Amino acid sequence: MKEILRQLEERRAVARLGGGEKRIDAQHGRGKLTARERISLLLDDGSFEEFDMFVEHDCADFGMADQKVPGDGVVTGWGTVNGRPVYVFAKDFTVMGGSLSRSHAKKITKVQDMALKVGAPIIGLFDAGGARIQEGVDALGGYGEVFQRNVLASGVIPQISVIMGPCAGGDVYSPAMTDFIFMVRDTSYMFVTGPDVVKTVTNETVTSEELGGASIHSTKSSVADGAFENDVVAMTQVRRLIDFLPQSNRAEVPERPFFDDQDRVEMSLDTIIPQNPNMPYDMKELVLKTVDEGDFF
Ligand code: HXC
């Protein structure tokens, strides 16, 4: 029995390394955390229960039979945020750029199904290049299953996407269908395909930032609901957002302790809005002074 447990721990250690130490170092070098580091910041300490850690792809084309990594580029499971359950999947860029195979898609649809059944939010952490090119139509079919569940979950459970690296193809189409989309400044991009492919196909030279950086999506296209400084701030802010949300359309909004004075009178509210409707005023100041403890997301 001890021997079996030792082997299991060995296999777990290999799976936790994803694409290997060199690629993890490269990930850190780009100012990004790994999928597992992100999950540990997002969830309450020790609450993460991982599923399907040893799942591998079943593709044999283009030499893929020799390129199997346990977990297949996505870490999935559930845990809690301030005690409330959430389901989570985090793309692992160190494994074939986090690209989606048929098996990888099955891991994601499994947590989507569970979140829907239980009635709990689902959070996707994206850092991935879309459909795994080597799998072709099998990967595209996998996305079909993910997209279908995005539609079924819409209006039923909160769906939150955080774009935390260069994301292309299905890894932006699916987030685009979710309720909240956040990005990380300077390290995350949302585009149909990357600048190199754009150059090859259209001969147009464009930077990642111009094509789909946080500055574009949070100020021009309005695809993203917010952009944060780095991975740590992004995970902290998602935890804060979860605190405001109901678990599902069957649940009440969460009750939180509040420390504001119920009799607080904010005299400046009488004067913030100018008499002249053509004069501008700071709407955020108005909101912050109105809500409890100035706590506004
Ligand atoms: C297989 C992929 C991959 C993909 C990246 N990789 N994307 N492998 N399928 N889609 C691999 C790379 O080969 C590389 O492997 C490693 O991930 C890191 O990628 P790099 O290119 O070195 O990183 P970077 O320069 O940061 O560029 C990231 C990127 C770029 C912008 C995401 O890789 C890119 O443009 N990829 C292709 C994007 C794309 O067109 N995807 C198809 C979308 S179609 P090594 O071994 O060298 O480390 C789609 C359709 C959905 O998703 C619709 C469904 C109906």
CSV table of C-alpha atoms and ligand atoms in Angstrom, one decimal:
chain,number,residue,atom,x,y,z
A,1,MET,CA,0.0,0.0,0.0
A,2,LYS,CA,2.8,2.4,0.9
A,3,GLU,CA,4.4,1.7,-2.4
A,4,ILE,CA,1.2,2.6,-4.3
A,5,LEU,CA,0.9,5.8,-2.3
A,6,ARG,CA,4.5,6.7,-3.1
A,7,GLN,CA,3.9,6.1,-6.8
A,8,LEU,CA,0.7,8.2,-6.6
A,9,GLU,CA,2.6,11.1,-5.0
A,10,GLU,CA,5.3,10.8,-7.7
A,11,ARG,CA,2.7,11.0,-10.4
A,12,ARG,CA,1.1,14.0,-8.7
A,13,ALA,CA,4.5,15.8,-8.5
A,14,VAL,CA,5.0,15.3,-12.3
A,15,ALA,CA,1.5,16.6,-13.0
A,16,ARG,CA,2.1,19.6,-10.8
A,17,LEU,CA,5.1,20.6,-13.0
A,18,GLY,CA,2.9,20.9,-16.1
A,19,GLY,CA,5.2,21.7,-19.0
A,20,GLY,CA,8.3,21.5,-16.9
A,21,GLU,CA,10.6,23.8,-14.9
A,22,LYS,CA,12.1,25.6,-17.9
A,23,ARG,CA,8.6,26.6,-19.1
A,24,ILE,CA,7.5,27.6,-15.6
A,25,ASP,CA,10.6,29.8,-15.4
A,26,ALA,CA,9.7,31.4,-18.8
A,27,GLN,CA,6.2,31.9,-17.5
A,28,HIS,CA,7.5,33.7,-14.4
A,29,GLY,CA,10.0,35.6,-16.6
A,30,ARG,CA,7.0,37.1,-18.5
A,31,GLY,CA,5.6,38.4,-15.2
A,32,LYS,CA,2.9,35.7,-15.1
A,33,LEU,CA,2.1,33.1,-12.5
A,34,THR,CA,1.4,29.5,-13.2
A,35,ALA,CA,-2.1,28.0,-13.4
A,36,ARG,CA,-1.8,26.4,-10.0
A,37,GLU,CA,-0.3,29.6,-8.4
A,38,ARG,CA,-3.2,31.6,-9.7
A,39,ILE,CA,-5.7,29.0,-8.3
A,40,SER,CA,-4.0,29.1,-4.9
A,41,LEU,CA,-4.4,32.9,-4.8
A,42,LEU,CA,-8.0,32.8,-5.9
A,43,LEU,CA,-9.3,30.2,-3.5
A,44,ASP,CA,-9.4,30.0,0.3
A,45,ASP,CA,-6.2,28.3,1.7
A,46,GLY,CA,-6.4,24.5,1.3
A,47,SER,CA,-9.9,24.5,-0.2
A,48,PHE,CA,-9.0,23.4,-3.7
A,49,GLU,CA,-10.2,20.0,-4.7
A,50,GLU,CA,-8.6,19.1,-8.1
A,51,PHE,CA,-10.3,16.8,-10.7
A,52,ASP,CA,-8.8,14.8,-13.5
A,53,MET,CA,-5.1,15.5,-12.7
A,54,PHE,CA,-3.9,12.6,-14.8
A,55,VAL,CA,-6.0,13.1,-17.9
A,56,GLU,CA,-4.0,13.0,-21.1
A,57,HIS,CA,-5.0,13.7,-24.7
A,58,ASP,CA,-5.7,10.8,-27.1
A,59,CYS,CA,-4.3,12.3,-30.3
A,60,ALA,CA,-1.8,10.3,-32.3
A,61,ASP,CA,-1.4,12.6,-35.3
A,62,PHE,CA,1.6,14.8,-36.0
A,63,GLY,CA,3.8,13.0,-33.4
A,64,MET,CA,1.4,13.8,-30.6
A,65,ALA,CA,1.5,10.2,-29.2
A,66,ASP,CA,4.9,11.1,-27.7
A,67,GLN,CA,3.8,14.5,-26.3
A,68,LYS,CA,1.5,13.7,-23.4
A,69,VAL,CA,1.5,15.7,-20.2
A,70,PRO,CA,-0.7,14.7,-17.3
A,71,GLY,CA,-3.6,17.2,-16.9
A,72,ASP,CA,-3.3,18.1,-20.6
A,73,GLY,CA,-2.9,21.9,-20.1
A,74,VAL,CA,-5.8,22.7,-17.8
A,75,VAL,CA,-6.2,22.5,-14.1
A,76,THR,CA,-9.8,22.0,-13.0
A,77,GLY,CA,-11.7,21.6,-9.7
A,78,TRP,CA,-13.6,23.4,-7.1
A,79,GLY,CA,-12.9,25.3,-3.9
A,80,THR,CA,-14.2,28.2,-1.8
A,81,VAL,CA,-13.9,32.0,-1.9
A,82,ASN,CA,-14.5,33.4,1.6
A,83,GLY,CA,-16.3,30.1,2.4
A,84,ARG,CA,-18.6,30.0,-0.6
A,85,PRO,CA,-18.1,27.3,-3.2
A,86,VAL,CA,-16.9,28.1,-6.8
A,87,TYR,CA,-15.8,25.9,-9.7
A,88,VAL,CA,-12.6,26.8,-11.5
A,89,PHE,CA,-10.5,25.9,-14.5
A,90,ALA,CA,-7.1,27.5,-15.2
A,91,LYS,CA,-5.3,27.1,-18.5
A,92,ASP,CA,-1.7,26.0,-18.2
A,93,PHE,CA,0.3,27.9,-20.8
A,94,THR,CA,3.4,25.8,-20.1
A,95,VAL,CA,1.6,22.8,-21.7
A,96,MET,CA,1.4,23.4,-25.5
A,97,GLY,CA,0.4,27.0,-24.9
A,98,GLY,CA,-2.7,25.9,-22.9
A,99,SER,CA,-4.3,24.9,-26.2
A,100,LEU,CA,-7.5,22.9,-26.1
A,101,SER,CA,-7.7,19.2,-27.1
A,102,ARG,CA,-10.7,17.0,-27.0
A,103,SER,CA,-9.7,15.6,-23.6
A,104,HIS,CA,-8.9,19.1,-22.3
A,105,ALA,CA,-12.4,20.2,-23.4
A,106,LYS,CA,-13.9,17.3,-21.5
A,107,LYS,CA,-12.2,18.5,-18.3
A,108,ILE,CA,-13.7,21.9,-18.7
A,109,THR,CA,-17.2,20.8,-19.6
A,110,LYS,CA,-17.2,18.5,-16.5
A,111,VAL,CA,-16.7,21.5,-14.2
A,112,GLN,CA,-19.2,23.6,-16.2
A,113,ASP,CA,-21.8,20.8,-15.7
A,114,MET,CA,-21.0,20.5,-12.0
A,115,ALA,CA,-21.3,24.3,-11.4
A,116,LEU,CA,-24.6,24.4,-13.2
A,117,LYS,CA,-26.0,21.4,-11.3
A,118,VAL,CA,-24.8,22.7,-7.9
A,119,GLY,CA,-25.7,26.3,-8.7
A,120,ALA,CA,-22.3,27.9,-8.0
A,121,PRO,CA,-20.2,30.4,-10.0
A,122,ILE,CA,-17.6,29.2,-12.5
A,123,ILE,CA,-14.3,31.0,-12.9
A,124,GLY,CA,-12.1,30.5,-15.9
A,125,LEU,CA,-8.4,31.7,-15.9
A,126,PHE,CA,-7.3,32.0,-19.5
A,127,ASP,CA,-3.7,31.9,-20.8
A,128,ALA,CA,-4.0,29.9,-24.0
A,129,GLY,CA,-3.7,29.8,-27.7
A,130,GLY,CA,-7.1,28.3,-28.6
A,131,ALA,CA,-7.8,25.1,-30.4
A,132,ARG,CA,-4.9,22.6,-30.4
A,133,ILE,CA,-3.8,22.8,-34.0
A,134,GLN,CA,-2.6,19.2,-34.1
A,135,GLU,CA,-6.1,17.9,-33.2
A,136,GLY,CA,-8.0,19.9,-35.9
A,137,VAL,CA,-11.7,19.3,-35.9
A,138,ASP,CA,-11.7,17.2,-32.6
A,139,ALA,CA,-10.5,20.4,-30.8
A,140,LEU,CA,-13.1,22.5,-32.6
A,141,GLY,CA,-15.8,20.1,-31.5
A,142,GLY,CA,-14.5,20.4,-28.0
A,143,TYR,CA,-15.1,24.1,-28.1
A,144,GLY,CA,-18.6,23.5,-29.4
A,145,GLU,CA,-19.3,21.7,-26.2
A,146,VAL,CA,-17.8,24.4,-24.0
A,147,PHE,CA,-19.7,27.2,-25.9
A,148,GLN,CA,-23.0,25.3,-25.6
A,149,ARG,CA,-22.5,25.2,-21.8
A,150,ASN,CA,-21.7,28.9,-21.7
A,151,VAL,CA,-25.1,29.5,-23.3
A,152,LEU,CA,-26.9,27.1,-21.0
A,153,ALA,CA,-25.3,28.7,-17.9
A,154,SER,CA,-26.1,32.2,-19.0
A,155,GLY,CA,-28.5,33.8,-16.5
A,156,VAL,CA,-28.3,30.7,-14.3
A,157,ILE,CA,-24.9,30.9,-12.6
A,158,PRO,CA,-22.3,33.7,-12.7
A,159,GLN,CA,-19.6,33.0,-15.3
A,160,ILE,CA,-16.3,34.9,-14.8
A,161,SER,CA,-13.3,35.0,-17.1
A,162,VAL,CA,-9.9,36.4,-16.4
A,163,ILE,CA,-7.6,36.8,-19.3
A,164,MET,CA,-4.1,36.3,-18.0
A,165,GLY,CA,-1.9,35.8,-21.0
A,166,PRO,CA,-1.9,35.8,-24.8
A,167,CYS,CA,-5.3,34.3,-25.6
A,168,ALA,CA,-6.6,33.4,-29.1
A,169,GLY,CA,-9.4,31.6,-30.9
A,170,GLY,CA,-11.8,29.7,-28.6
A,171,ASP,CA,-10.0,31.0,-25.6
A,172,VAL,CA,-11.5,34.4,-26.3
A,173,TYR,CA,-14.7,33.4,-27.9
A,174,SER,CA,-15.8,31.5,-24.8
A,175,PRO,CA,-14.9,34.2,-22.3
A,176,ALA,CA,-16.6,36.8,-24.6
A,177,MET,CA,-19.9,34.9,-23.8
A,178,THR,CA,-19.4,35.1,-20.1
A,179,ASP,CA,-20.8,37.7,-17.6
A,180,PHE,CA,-17.6,39.3,-16.4
A,181,ILE,CA,-14.3,39.6,-18.3
A,182,PHE,CA,-11.1,40.9,-16.6
A,183,MET,CA,-7.7,41.3,-18.1
A,184,VAL,CA,-4.2,41.8,-16.7
A,185,ARG,CA,-2.3,44.9,-18.0
A,186,ASP,CA,0.7,44.4,-20.2
A,187,THR,CA,0.7,40.5,-20.1
A,188,SER,CA,-2.8,39.6,-21.4
A,189,TYR,CA,-4.3,39.8,-24.9
A,190,MET,CA,-7.6,38.8,-26.4
A,191,PHE,CA,-7.5,38.3,-30.2
A,192,VAL,CA,-8.9,35.9,-32.8
A,193,THR,CA,-5.3,35.0,-33.7
A,194,GLY,CA,-1.9,36.4,-32.8
A,195,PRO,CA,0.2,39.0,-34.6
A,196,ASP,CA,2.4,36.4,-36.3
A,197,VAL,CA,-0.6,34.7,-38.0
A,198,VAL,CA,-2.0,38.1,-38.9
A,199,LYS,CA,1.3,39.0,-40.5
A,200,THR,CA,1.4,35.8,-42.5
A,201,VAL,CA,-2.2,35.9,-43.7
A,202,THR,CA,-2.8,39.6,-44.2
A,203,ASN,CA,0.8,41.0,-44.3
A,204,GLU,CA,-0.2,43.5,-41.7
A,205,THR,CA,2.2,44.3,-38.9
A,206,VAL,CA,0.4,44.9,-35.6
A,207,THR,CA,1.5,44.6,-32.0
A,208,SER,CA,-0.2,42.3,-29.5
A,209,GLU,CA,-1.3,45.4,-27.5
A,210,GLU,CA,-2.9,47.0,-30.6
A,211,LEU,CA,-4.5,43.8,-31.6
A,212,GLY,CA,-6.1,42.9,-28.2
A,213,GLY,CA,-4.3,44.3,-25.2
A,214,ALA,CA,-6.0,45.4,-22.0
A,215,SER,CA,-5.7,49.0,-23.0
A,216,ILE,CA,-7.8,48.4,-26.1
A,217,HIS,CA,-10.4,46.2,-24.5
A,218,SER,CA,-10.9,48.3,-21.4
A,219,THR,CA,-11.0,51.7,-23.1
A,220,LYS,CA,-12.0,51.2,-26.8
A,221,SER,CA,-13.8,47.9,-27.6
A,222,SER,CA,-15.3,47.6,-24.0
A,223,VAL,CA,-14.9,43.8,-24.3
A,224,ALA,CA,-13.3,43.7,-20.9
A,225,ASP,CA,-15.0,44.9,-17.7
A,226,GLY,CA,-11.8,45.8,-16.0
A,227,ALA,CA,-8.0,45.6,-16.2
A,228,PHE,CA,-5.7,45.0,-13.2
A,229,GLU,CA,-2.0,45.6,-12.6
A,230,ASN,CA,-0.9,42.0,-12.2
A,231,ASP,CA,-2.0,38.4,-11.6
A,232,VAL,CA,-2.1,38.9,-7.8
A,233,VAL,CA,-4.3,42.0,-7.9
A,234,ALA,CA,-6.5,40.3,-10.5
A,235,MET,CA,-7.1,37.2,-8.2
A,236,THR,CA,-7.8,39.5,-5.2
A,237,GLN,CA,-10.3,41.5,-7.1
A,238,VAL,CA,-12.1,38.4,-8.4
A,239,ARG,CA,-12.5,37.3,-4.8
A,240,ARG,CA,-14.0,40.7,-4.0
A,241,LEU,CA,-16.4,40.4,-6.9
A,242,ILE,CA,-17.6,36.9,-5.8
A,243,ASP,CA,-18.5,38.4,-2.4
A,244,PHE,CA,-21.1,40.6,-4.1
A,245,LEU,CA,-22.7,37.9,-6.3
A,246,PRO,CA,-25.5,35.4,-5.6
A,247,GLN,CA,-24.5,31.8,-6.2
A,248,SER,CA,-27.1,31.3,-8.9
A,249,ASN,CA,-30.5,32.5,-10.1
A,250,ARG,CA,-32.0,30.3,-7.3
A,251,ALA,CA,-30.0,31.9,-4.5
A,252,GLU,CA,-30.4,35.2,-2.6
A,253,VAL,CA,-27.7,37.8,-2.7
A,254,PRO,CA,-25.1,37.2,0.0
A,255,GLU,CA,-25.5,39.0,3.3
A,256,ARG,CA,-22.4,40.7,4.5
A,257,PRO,CA,-21.6,42.4,7.8
A,258,PHE,CA,-21.5,46.2,7.4
A,259,PHE,CA,-20.0,48.8,9.6
A,260,ASP,CA,-21.3,52.0,8.1
A,261,ASP,CA,-23.4,54.3,10.3
A,262,GLN,CA,-27.1,53.8,9.3
A,263,ASP,CA,-27.8,57.4,10.2
A,264,ARG,CA,-24.9,58.8,8.2
A,265,VAL,CA,-25.9,62.0,6.4
A,266,GLU,CA,-23.8,62.9,3.5
A,267,MET,CA,-24.4,66.7,3.1
A,268,SER,CA,-22.2,67.0,-0.1
A,269,LEU,CA,-24.8,64.9,-2.0
A,270,ASP,CA,-27.0,68.0,-2.0
A,271,THR,CA,-24.4,69.9,-4.1
A,272,ILE,CA,-22.5,67.2,-6.1
A,273,ILE,CA,-25.0,67.3,-9.0
A,274,PRO,CA,-24.9,70.8,-10.5
A,275,GLN,CA,-28.0,72.8,-11.1
A,276,ASN,CA,-27.0,73.3,-14.7
A,277,PRO,CA,-27.6,69.9,-16.5
A,278,ASN,CA,-24.8,70.8,-19.0
A,279,MET,CA,-22.2,70.8,-16.2
A,280,PRO,CA,-20.2,67.6,-15.7
A,281,TYR,CA,-19.8,66.0,-12.2
A,282,ASP,CA,-17.9,63.1,-10.8
A,283,MET,CA,-20.4,60.2,-10.8
A,284,LYS,CA,-17.9,57.9,-8.9
A,285,GLU,CA,-17.8,60.4,-6.0
A,286,LEU,CA,-21.6,60.3,-5.9
A,287,VAL,CA,-21.7,56.5,-5.8
A,288,LEU,CA,-18.9,56.2,-3.3
A,289,LYS,CA,-20.5,58.6,-0.9
A,290,THR,CA,-23.9,56.8,-1.2
A,291,VAL,CA,-23.0,53.1,-0.8
A,292,ASP,CA,-22.1,51.5,2.5
A,293,GLU,CA,-18.5,52.2,3.5
A,294,GLY,CA,-17.7,53.5,0.1
A,295,ASP,CA,-17.4,49.9,-1.1
A,296,PHE,CA,-18.1,50.0,-4.8
A,297,PHE,CA,-16.9,47.4,-7.4
B,1,HXC,C1,-0.9,24.0,-30.4
B,1,HXC,C2,0.1,25.9,-29.6
B,1,HXC,C3,-1.1,26.7,-29.9
B,1,HXC,C4,-2.2,26.0,-30.5
B,1,HXC,C5,0.4,28.0,-29.0
B,1,HXC,N1,0.9,26.7,-29.0
B,1,HXC,N2,-0.9,28.0,-29.5
B,1,HXC,N3,0.1,24.6,-29.8
B,1,HXC,N4,-2.1,24.7,-30.7
B,1,HXC,N5,-3.3,26.7,-30.8
B,1,HXC,C6,2.3,26.4,-28.5
B,1,HXC,C7,3.4,26.9,-29.4
B,1,HXC,O1,3.6,26.0,-30.4
B,1,HXC,C8,4.5,26.9,-28.4
B,1,HXC,O2,5.0,25.6,-28.2
B,1,HXC,C9,3.9,27.3,-27.1
B,1,HXC,O3,2.5,27.0,-27.2
B,1,HXC,C10,4.0,28.8,-26.7
B,1,HXC,O4,3.5,29.5,-27.9
B,1,HXC,P1,4.4,30.7,-28.5
B,1,HXC,O5,3.9,31.0,-29.8
B,1,HXC,O6,5.8,30.4,-28.3
B,1,HXC,O7,4.0,31.9,-27.4
B,1,HXC,P2,3.8,33.4,-27.8
B,1,HXC,O8,4.8,34.0,-28.7
B,1,HXC,O9,3.6,34.1,-26.4
B,1,HXC,O10,2.4,33.5,-28.6
B,1,HXC,C11,1.2,33.0,-28.0
B,1,HXC,C12,0.1,33.0,-29.1
B,1,HXC,C13,0.6,32.3,-30.4
B,1,HXC,C14,-0.2,34.4,-29.4
B,1,HXC,C15,-1.1,32.3,-28.5
B,1,HXC,O11,1.1,31.0,-30.0
B,1,HXC,C16,-0.5,32.0,-31.4
B,1,HXC,O12,-0.8,33.0,-32.1
B,1,HXC,N6,-1.0,30.8,-31.5
B,1,HXC,C17,-1.9,30.4,-32.5
B,1,HXC,C18,-3.3,30.9,-32.1
B,1,HXC,C19,-4.3,30.4,-33.0
B,1,HXC,O13,-4.5,30.8,-34.2
B,1,HXC,N7,-5.1,29.4,-32.5
B,1,HXC,C20,-6.1,28.7,-33.2
B,1,HXC,C21,-7.3,29.3,-32.9
B,1,HXC,S1,-8.7,28.5,-33.7
B,1,HXC,P3,6.6,25.3,-27.9
B,1,HXC,O14,6.6,23.8,-27.9
B,1,HXC,O15,7.4,25.9,-29.0
B,1,HXC,O16,6.8,25.9,-26.6
B,1,HXC,C22,-9.8,28.3,-32.5
B,1,HXC,C23,-11.1,28.0,-33.1
B,1,HXC,C24,-12.2,27.9,-32.1
B,1,HXC,O17,-9.5,28.3,-31.4
B,1,HXC,C25,-13.5,27.9,-32.8
B,1,HXC,C26,-14.3,26.7,-32.3
B,1,HXC,C27,-15.6,26.5,-33.1
